Amino acid sequence: MVIVWYLLFMVLLSAPGIWYHIAIGKRIAHEEKKAGRDLTYEINPFTGGRE
């Protein structure tokens, strides 16, 4: 039973980080689609935007 609580705790702890990376990836993909080119060295990795 302790293992189940531990796994649940780890899932709850890692969920925000996973959600953050998915959101940043979607934002970067949207910016690149809008620009029509690869923005690898032009984009801010913390916000996912060019500005």
Short mmCIF file of C-alpha atoms in Angstrom, two decimals:
data_model
loop_
_atom_site.label_atom_id
_atom_site.label_comp_id
_atom_site.label_asym_id
_atom_site.label_seq_id
_atom_site.Cartn_x
_atom_site.Cartn_y
_atom_site.Cartn_z
CA MET A 1 0.00 0.00 0.00
CA VAL A 2 2.91 2.34 0.68
CA ILE A 3 4.14 1.82 -2.88
CA VAL A 4 0.76 2.91 -4.27
CA TRP A 5 0.87 6.13 -2.23
CA TYR A 6 4.45 6.73 -3.31
CA LEU A 7 3.57 6.26 -6.99
CA LEU A 8 0.54 8.53 -6.67
CA PHE A 9 2.68 11.17 -4.97
CA MET A 10 5.32 10.96 -7.73
CA VAL A 11 2.68 11.28 -10.46
CA LEU A 12 1.16 14.32 -8.76
CA LEU A 13 4.60 15.83 -8.29
CA SER A 14 5.69 15.36 -11.91
CA ALA A 15 2.39 16.34 -13.59
CA PRO A 16 2.99 20.14 -13.56
CA GLY A 17 6.44 19.74 -15.12
CA ILE A 18 5.11 17.50 -17.86
CA TRP A 19 2.22 19.88 -18.50
CA TYR A 20 4.66 22.81 -18.71
CA HIS A 21 6.85 21.09 -21.32
CA ILE A 22 3.82 20.13 -23.42
CA ALA A 23 2.52 23.71 -23.31
CA ILE A 24 5.90 25.20 -24.29
CA GLY A 25 6.21 22.70 -27.15
CA LYS A 26 2.78 23.61 -28.46
CA ARG A 27 3.55 27.32 -28.23
CA ILE A 28 6.87 26.93 -30.07
CA ALA A 29 5.20 24.83 -32.78
CA HIS A 30 2.55 27.53 -33.20
CA GLU A 31 5.20 30.28 -33.46
CA GLU A 32 7.17 28.29 -36.04
CA LYS A 33 4.06 27.57 -38.09
CA LYS A 34 3.15 31.26 -38.02
CA ALA A 35 6.67 32.28 -39.08
CA GLY A 36 6.90 29.52 -41.69
CA ARG A 37 10.44 28.55 -40.69
CA ASP A 38 12.58 27.02 -37.97
CA LEU A 39 13.10 29.38 -35.01
CA THR A 40 15.62 27.26 -33.10
CA TYR A 41 18.04 30.03 -32.12
CA GLU A 42 15.53 32.89 -32.08
CA ILE A 43 12.96 31.70 -29.57
CA ASN A 44 12.96 32.22 -25.81
CA PRO A 45 12.93 28.73 -24.23
CA PHE A 46 11.24 29.97 -21.06
CA THR A 47 8.21 31.60 -22.68
CA GLY A 48 8.08 29.91 -26.07
CA GLY A 49 7.81 33.28 -27.80
CA ARG A 50 10.11 35.33 -29.98
CA GLU A 51 9.64 38.53 -28.01
#
